[in-house]
Coordinates of C-alpha atoms and ligand atoms in Angstrom, one line a residue:
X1 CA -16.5 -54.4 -49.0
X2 CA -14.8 -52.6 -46.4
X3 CA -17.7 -50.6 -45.1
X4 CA -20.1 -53.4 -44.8
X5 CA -16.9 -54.8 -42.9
X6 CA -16.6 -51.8 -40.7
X7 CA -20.8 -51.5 -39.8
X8 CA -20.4 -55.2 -39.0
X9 CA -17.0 -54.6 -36.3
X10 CA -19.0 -51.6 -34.2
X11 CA -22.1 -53.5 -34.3
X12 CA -19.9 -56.4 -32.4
X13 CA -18.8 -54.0 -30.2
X14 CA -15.5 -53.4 -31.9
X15 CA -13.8 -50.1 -33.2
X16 CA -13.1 -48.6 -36.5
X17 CA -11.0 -45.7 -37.5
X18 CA -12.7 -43.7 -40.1
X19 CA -12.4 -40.1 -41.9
X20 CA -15.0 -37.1 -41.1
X21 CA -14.3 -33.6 -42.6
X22 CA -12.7 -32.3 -39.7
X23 CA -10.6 -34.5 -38.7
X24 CA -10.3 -39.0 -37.8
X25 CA -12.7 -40.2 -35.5
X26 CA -12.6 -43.5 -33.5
X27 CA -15.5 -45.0 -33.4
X28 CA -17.9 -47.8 -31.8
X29 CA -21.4 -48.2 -31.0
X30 CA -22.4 -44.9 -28.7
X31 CA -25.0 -47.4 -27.2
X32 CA -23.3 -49.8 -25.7
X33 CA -20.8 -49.1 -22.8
X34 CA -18.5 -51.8 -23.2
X35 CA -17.7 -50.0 -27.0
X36 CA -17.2 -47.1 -25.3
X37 CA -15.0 -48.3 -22.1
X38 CA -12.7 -49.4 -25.0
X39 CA -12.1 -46.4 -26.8
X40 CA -10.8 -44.6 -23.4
X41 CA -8.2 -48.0 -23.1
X42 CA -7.2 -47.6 -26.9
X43 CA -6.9 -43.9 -26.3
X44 CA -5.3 -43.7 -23.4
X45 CA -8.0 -41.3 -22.1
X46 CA -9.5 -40.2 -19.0
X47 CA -12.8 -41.4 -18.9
X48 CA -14.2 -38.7 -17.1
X49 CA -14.2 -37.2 -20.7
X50 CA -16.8 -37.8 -22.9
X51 CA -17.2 -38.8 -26.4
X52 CA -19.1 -36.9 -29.3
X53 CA -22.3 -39.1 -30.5
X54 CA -22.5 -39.5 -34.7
X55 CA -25.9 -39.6 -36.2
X56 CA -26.3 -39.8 -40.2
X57 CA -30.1 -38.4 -40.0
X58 CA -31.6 -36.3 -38.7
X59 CA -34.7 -38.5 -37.7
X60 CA -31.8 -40.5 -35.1
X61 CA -31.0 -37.6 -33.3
X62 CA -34.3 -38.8 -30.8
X63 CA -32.6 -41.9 -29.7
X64 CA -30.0 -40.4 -28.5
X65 CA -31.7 -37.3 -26.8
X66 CA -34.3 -36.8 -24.5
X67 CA -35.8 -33.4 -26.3
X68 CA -34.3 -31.9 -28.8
X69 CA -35.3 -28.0 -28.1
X70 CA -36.3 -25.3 -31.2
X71 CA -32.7 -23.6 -30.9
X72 CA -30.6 -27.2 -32.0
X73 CA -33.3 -27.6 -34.9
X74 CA -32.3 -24.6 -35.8
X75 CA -28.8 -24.9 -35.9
X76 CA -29.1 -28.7 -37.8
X77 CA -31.3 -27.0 -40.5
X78 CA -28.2 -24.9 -41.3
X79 CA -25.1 -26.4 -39.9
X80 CA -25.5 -30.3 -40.6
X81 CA -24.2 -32.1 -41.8
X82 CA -21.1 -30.5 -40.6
X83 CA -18.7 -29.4 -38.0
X84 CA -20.9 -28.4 -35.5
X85 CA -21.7 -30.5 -32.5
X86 CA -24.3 -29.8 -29.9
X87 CA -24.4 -30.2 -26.5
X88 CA -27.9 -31.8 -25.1
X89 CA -30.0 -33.3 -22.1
X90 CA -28.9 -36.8 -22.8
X91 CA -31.6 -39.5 -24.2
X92 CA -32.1 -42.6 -21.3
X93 CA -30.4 -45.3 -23.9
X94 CA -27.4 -43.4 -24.3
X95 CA -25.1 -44.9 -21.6
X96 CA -23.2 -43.1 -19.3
X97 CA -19.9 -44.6 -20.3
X98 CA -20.2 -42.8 -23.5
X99 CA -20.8 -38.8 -22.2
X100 CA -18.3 -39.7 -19.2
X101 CA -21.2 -39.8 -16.4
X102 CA -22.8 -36.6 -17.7
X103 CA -26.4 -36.3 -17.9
X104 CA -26.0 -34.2 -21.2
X105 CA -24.7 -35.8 -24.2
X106 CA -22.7 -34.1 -27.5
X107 CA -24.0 -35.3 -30.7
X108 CA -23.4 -34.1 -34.3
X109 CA -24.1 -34.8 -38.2
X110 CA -20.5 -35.5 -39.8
X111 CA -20.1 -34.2 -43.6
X112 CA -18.0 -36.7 -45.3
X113 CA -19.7 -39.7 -47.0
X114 CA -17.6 -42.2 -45.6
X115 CA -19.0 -41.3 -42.0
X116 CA -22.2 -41.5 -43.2
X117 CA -22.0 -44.4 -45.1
X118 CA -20.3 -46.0 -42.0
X119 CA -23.4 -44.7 -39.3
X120 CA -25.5 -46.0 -41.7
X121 CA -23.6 -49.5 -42.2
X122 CA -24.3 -49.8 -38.2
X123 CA -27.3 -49.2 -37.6
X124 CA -26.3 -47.5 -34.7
X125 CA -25.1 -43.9 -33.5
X126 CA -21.4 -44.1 -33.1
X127 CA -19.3 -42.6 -30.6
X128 CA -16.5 -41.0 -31.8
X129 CA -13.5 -38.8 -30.0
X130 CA -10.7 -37.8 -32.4
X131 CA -8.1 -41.1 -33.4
X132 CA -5.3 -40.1 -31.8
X133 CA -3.8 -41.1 -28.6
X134 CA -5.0 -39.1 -25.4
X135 CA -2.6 -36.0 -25.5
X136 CA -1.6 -35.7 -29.0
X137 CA -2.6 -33.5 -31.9
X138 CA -5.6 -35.3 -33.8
X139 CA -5.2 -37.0 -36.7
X140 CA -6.0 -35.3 -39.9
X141 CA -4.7 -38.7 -42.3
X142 CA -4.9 -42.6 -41.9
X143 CA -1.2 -42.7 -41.2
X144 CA -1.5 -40.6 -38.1
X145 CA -4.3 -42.7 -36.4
X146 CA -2.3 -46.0 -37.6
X147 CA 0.9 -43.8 -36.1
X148 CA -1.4 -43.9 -32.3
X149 CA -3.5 -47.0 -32.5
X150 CA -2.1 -49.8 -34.5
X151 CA -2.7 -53.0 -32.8
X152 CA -5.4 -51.6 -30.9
X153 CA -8.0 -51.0 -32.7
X154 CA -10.2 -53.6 -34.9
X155 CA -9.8 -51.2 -38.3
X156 CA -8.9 -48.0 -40.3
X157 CA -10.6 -46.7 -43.5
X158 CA -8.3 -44.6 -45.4
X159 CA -10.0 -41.4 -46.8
X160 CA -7.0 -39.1 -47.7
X161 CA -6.7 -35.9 -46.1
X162 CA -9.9 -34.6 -44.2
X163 CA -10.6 -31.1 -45.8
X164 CA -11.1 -28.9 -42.5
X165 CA -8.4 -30.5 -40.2
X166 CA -9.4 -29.2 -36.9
X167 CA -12.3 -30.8 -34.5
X168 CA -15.9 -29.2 -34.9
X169 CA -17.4 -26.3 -33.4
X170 CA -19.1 -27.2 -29.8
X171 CA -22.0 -25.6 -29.2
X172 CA -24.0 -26.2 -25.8
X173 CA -27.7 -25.6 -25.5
X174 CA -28.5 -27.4 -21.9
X175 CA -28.2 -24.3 -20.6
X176 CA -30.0 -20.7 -20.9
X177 CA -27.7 -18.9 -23.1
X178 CA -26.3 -21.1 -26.3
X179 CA -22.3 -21.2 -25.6
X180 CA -19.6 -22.0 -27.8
X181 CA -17.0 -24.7 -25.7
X182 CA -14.5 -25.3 -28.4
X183 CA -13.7 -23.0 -31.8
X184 CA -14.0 -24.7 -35.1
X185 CA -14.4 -24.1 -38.5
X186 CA -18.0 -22.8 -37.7
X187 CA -17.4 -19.6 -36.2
X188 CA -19.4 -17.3 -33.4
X189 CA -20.8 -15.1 -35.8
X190 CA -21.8 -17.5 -38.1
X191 CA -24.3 -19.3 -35.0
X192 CA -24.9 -15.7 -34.2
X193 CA -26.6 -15.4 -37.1
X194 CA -29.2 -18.2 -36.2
X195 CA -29.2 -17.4 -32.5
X196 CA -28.4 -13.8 -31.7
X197 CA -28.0 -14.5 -27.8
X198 CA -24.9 -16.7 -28.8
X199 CA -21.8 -16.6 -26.7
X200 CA -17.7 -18.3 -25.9
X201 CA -17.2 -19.8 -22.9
X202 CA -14.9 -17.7 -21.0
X203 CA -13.0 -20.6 -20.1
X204 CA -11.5 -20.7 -23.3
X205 CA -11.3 -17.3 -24.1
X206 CA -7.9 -17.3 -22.9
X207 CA -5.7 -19.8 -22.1
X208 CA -4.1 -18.4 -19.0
X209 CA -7.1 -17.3 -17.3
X210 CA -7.2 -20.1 -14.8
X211 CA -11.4 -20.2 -15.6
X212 CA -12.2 -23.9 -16.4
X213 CA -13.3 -24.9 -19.2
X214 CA -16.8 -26.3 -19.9
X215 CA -16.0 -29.1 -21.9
X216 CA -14.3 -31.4 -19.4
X217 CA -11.7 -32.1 -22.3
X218 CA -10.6 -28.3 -23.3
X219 CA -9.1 -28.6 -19.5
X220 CA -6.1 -31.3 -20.3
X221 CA -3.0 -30.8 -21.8
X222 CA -3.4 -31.4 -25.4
X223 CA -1.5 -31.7 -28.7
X224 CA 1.4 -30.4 -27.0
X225 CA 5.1 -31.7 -29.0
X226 CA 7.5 -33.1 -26.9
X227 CA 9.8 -30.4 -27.8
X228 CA 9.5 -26.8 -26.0
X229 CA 6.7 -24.5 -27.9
X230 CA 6.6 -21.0 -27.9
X231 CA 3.9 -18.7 -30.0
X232 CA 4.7 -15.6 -31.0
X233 CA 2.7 -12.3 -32.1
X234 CA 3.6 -9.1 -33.8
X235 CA 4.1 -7.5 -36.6
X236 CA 5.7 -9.8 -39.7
X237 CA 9.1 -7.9 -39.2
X238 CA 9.2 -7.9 -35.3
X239 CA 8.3 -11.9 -35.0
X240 CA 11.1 -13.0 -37.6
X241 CA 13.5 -10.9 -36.1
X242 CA 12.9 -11.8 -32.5
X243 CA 12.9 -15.5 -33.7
X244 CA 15.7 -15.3 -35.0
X245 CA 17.4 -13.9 -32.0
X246 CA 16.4 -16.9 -30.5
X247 CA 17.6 -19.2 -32.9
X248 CA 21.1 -17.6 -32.6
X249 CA 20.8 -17.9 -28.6
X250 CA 20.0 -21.8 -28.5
X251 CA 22.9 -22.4 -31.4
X252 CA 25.6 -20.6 -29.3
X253 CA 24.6 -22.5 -26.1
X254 CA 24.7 -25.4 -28.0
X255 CA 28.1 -24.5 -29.3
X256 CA 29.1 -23.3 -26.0
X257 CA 29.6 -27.0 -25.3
X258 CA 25.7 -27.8 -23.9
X259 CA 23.7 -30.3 -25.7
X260 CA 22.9 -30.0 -29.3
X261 CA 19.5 -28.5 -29.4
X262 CA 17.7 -28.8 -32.7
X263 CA 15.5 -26.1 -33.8
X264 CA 12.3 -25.8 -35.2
X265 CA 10.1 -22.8 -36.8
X266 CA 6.2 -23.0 -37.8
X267 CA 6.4 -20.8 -40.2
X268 CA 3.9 -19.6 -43.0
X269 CA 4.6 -19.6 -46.9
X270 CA 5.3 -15.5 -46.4
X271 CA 8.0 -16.0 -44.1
X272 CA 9.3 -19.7 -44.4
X273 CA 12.8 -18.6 -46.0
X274 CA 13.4 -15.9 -43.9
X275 CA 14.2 -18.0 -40.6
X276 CA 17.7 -19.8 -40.0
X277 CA 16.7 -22.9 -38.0
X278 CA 17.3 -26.6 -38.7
X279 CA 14.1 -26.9 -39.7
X280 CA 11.3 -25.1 -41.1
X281 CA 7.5 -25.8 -41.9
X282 CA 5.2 -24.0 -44.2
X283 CA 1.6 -24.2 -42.8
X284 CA 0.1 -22.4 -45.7
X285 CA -0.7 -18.6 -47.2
X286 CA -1.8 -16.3 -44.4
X287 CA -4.1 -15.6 -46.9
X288 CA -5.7 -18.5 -46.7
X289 CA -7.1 -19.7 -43.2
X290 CA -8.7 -22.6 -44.0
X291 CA -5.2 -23.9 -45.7
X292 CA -3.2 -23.0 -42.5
X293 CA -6.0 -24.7 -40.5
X294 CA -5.8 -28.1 -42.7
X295 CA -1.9 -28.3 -41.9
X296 CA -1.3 -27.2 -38.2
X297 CA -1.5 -30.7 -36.8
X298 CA 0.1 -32.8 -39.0
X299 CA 3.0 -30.1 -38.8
X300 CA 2.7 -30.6 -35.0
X301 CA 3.2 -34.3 -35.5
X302 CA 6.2 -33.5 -37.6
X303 CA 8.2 -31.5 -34.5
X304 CA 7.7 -34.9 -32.7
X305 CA 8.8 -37.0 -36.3
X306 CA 11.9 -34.6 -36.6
X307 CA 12.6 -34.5 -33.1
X308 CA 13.0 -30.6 -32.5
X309 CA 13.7 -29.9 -29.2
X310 CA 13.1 -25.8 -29.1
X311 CA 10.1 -24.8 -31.5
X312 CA 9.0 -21.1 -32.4
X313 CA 5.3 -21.1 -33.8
X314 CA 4.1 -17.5 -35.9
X315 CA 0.6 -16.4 -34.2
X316 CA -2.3 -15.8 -36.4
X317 CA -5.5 -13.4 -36.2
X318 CA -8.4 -14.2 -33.9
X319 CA -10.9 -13.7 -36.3
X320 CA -13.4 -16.6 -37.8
X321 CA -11.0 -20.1 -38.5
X322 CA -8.2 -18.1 -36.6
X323 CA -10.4 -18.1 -33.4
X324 CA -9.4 -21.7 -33.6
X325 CA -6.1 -21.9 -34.7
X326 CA -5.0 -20.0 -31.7
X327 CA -7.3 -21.7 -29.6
X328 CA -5.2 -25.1 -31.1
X329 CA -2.0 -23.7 -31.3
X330 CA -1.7 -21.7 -27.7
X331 CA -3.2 -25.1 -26.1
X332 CA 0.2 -26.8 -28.0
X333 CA 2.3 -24.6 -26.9
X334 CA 1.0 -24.7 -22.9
X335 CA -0.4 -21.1 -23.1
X336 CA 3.4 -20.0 -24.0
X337 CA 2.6 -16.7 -25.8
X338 CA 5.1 -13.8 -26.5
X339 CA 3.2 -10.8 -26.8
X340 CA 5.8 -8.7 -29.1
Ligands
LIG401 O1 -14.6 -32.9 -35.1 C1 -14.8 -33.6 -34.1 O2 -15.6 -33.2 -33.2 C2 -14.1 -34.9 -33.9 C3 -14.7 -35.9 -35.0 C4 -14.1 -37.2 -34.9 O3 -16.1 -35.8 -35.0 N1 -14.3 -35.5 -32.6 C5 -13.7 -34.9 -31.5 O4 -13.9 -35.6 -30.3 O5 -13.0 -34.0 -31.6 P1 -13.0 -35.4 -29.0 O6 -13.5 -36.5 -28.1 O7 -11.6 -35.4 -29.4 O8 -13.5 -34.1 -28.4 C6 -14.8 -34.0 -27.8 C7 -14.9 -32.8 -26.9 C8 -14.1 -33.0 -25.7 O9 -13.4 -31.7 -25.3 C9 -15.2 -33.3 -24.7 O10 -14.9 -32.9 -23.4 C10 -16.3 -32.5 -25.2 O11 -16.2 -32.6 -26.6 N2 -17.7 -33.0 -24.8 C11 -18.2 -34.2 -25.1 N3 -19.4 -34.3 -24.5 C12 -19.6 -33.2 -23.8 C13 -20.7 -32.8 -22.9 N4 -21.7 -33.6 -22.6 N5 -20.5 -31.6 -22.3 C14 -19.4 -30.8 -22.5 N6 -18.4 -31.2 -23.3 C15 -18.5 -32.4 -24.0
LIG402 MG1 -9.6 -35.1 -29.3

């Protein structure tokens, strides 16, 4: 069976592919360093970056922590398993290779069974960044990790489309004041309802700031199309209007005898037919959140797939999932915001 398979590859010291319910992990045994020295090479990665430690129970968390403090009890009780990982003082058998030389390590509880099923299969923790090759937006199907790693990796298990599609909420309690370092699907208010004292990392509250980020990764260029991204924010009528203009600028210029530019609009499915670019995408209902979330980065994948060379993203509200959209979408687009 393919699981038993899989538990058997990262217990050699090989890596597997494998769903969560955020979004693909790639994963090999969080205890030994050569596992983890190889997800860096198959990723492309900087290894001064450091991986996210999987445990399937509760009871494993002290293997791979030194002490786990009343505040990250409190937070497992109610957020795991789920898409919430924790920043810690790092357990002695957890090697540095794995948190990228930091004395803290980040550990969570995946919710998807195949996750689980695979921990378990391994009898090990398993480290696990996102499947996707350093840089690009993280893979939210089988395809897409196949699409970044075929060839170097031992395996992939296929299950369908992950239902969040972003990466989890990080949360770090090594230090005094509990601090969000990455939005997710698990929002402020919702740890603020456990712990009260709860704050965002003002690294990351906006991306032009020039405060760096906590989480040595939130500081690299990331999920960024090859094509030229701009977000844009207003009212409905005032964004499809100015994108528009746009649209009409880079088809003259291209008429005008430069070279063919093709464009691109992420759209949503209130305004998809109301842009004239060569192509269009639908993430989803601004109604729904949680369905735009789900879509945004295979849609980013697609800009790259089709080529697009000028791309106009719709912004979206900064409250709960949105907090991370944006926080997705404006690291895509290299901070590129038009404030309309
Ligand atoms: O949803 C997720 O979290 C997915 C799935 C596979 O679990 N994983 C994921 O891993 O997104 P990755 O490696 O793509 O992102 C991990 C982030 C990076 O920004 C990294 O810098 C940060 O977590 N991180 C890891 N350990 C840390 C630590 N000890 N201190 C601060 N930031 C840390
Ligand atoms: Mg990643």
């Amino acid at each position: 069976m393919a699981l038993a398979e899989a538990g058997r590859i990262i217990r050699e010291g090989g890596l597997v592919a494998f769903p969560t319910e955020t979004v693909y992990g790639l994963g090999g045994d969080a205890m030994n360093p050569e596992s983890s020295k190889k997800i860096y090479a198959a990723k492309g990665r900087p290894s001064d970056n450091p991986l996210i430690v999987h445990i399937s129970d509760l009871s494993e968390i002290d293997r791979v922590v030194r002490k786990v403090p009343e505040t990250a009890l409190r937070l497992a009780r109610r957020f795991w398993p789920g898409p919430l990982t924790m920043i810690l003082e790092k357990g002695e058998e957890v090697p540095l290779e794995t948190t990228g030389g930091l004395e803290t390590v980040a550990v969570r509880m995946p919710g998807n069974d195949i996750a689980a099923a695979l921990i378990r299969e391994s009898h090990t923790p398993i480290a696990a960044p996102s499947a996707n090759r350093s840089g690009r937006p993280s893979p939210t199907l089988a395809r897409h990790c196949a699409e970044d790693l075929d060839g170097k990796i031992e395996m992939i298990l296929d299950g369908g489309a992950v239902g969040i599609g972003l990466e989890s909420t990080i949360v770090d309690l090594s230090t005094e004041i509990p601090t969000i370092l990455r939005p997710g699907y698990i929002t402020l208010s919702m740890i603020r309802e456990i712990l009260p004292q709860a704050q965002v990392d003002a690294g990351i509250i906006r991306a032009d700031s020039g405060i760096k980020p906590k989480a040595p990764g939130m500081k690299y260029r990331h999920y960024a199309p090859r094509g030229d991204l701009t977000v844009v924010r207003g009212t409905r009528q005032a964004v499809v209007s100015y994108i528009n203009a746009q649209l009409a600028e880079v088809s003259a210029r291209s008429l005008s005898g430069g070279r063919a530019e093709k464009t691109a609009v992420i759209a949503t499915r209130e305004t998809a037919s109301s842009y004239q670019a060569d192509l269009v995408r639908d993430l989803g209902s601004r109604k729904d959140p949680e369905e735009i979330a789900r879509h945004l980065f295979g849609v980013l994948r697609e800009m790259d797939e089709e080529n697009a060379d000028v791309i106009f993203a719709e912004a979206f509200d900064d409250t709960g999932i949105g907090a991370a959209i944006m926080n997705r979408l404006l690291k895509a687009a290299g901070g590129k915001l038009i404030q309309l």
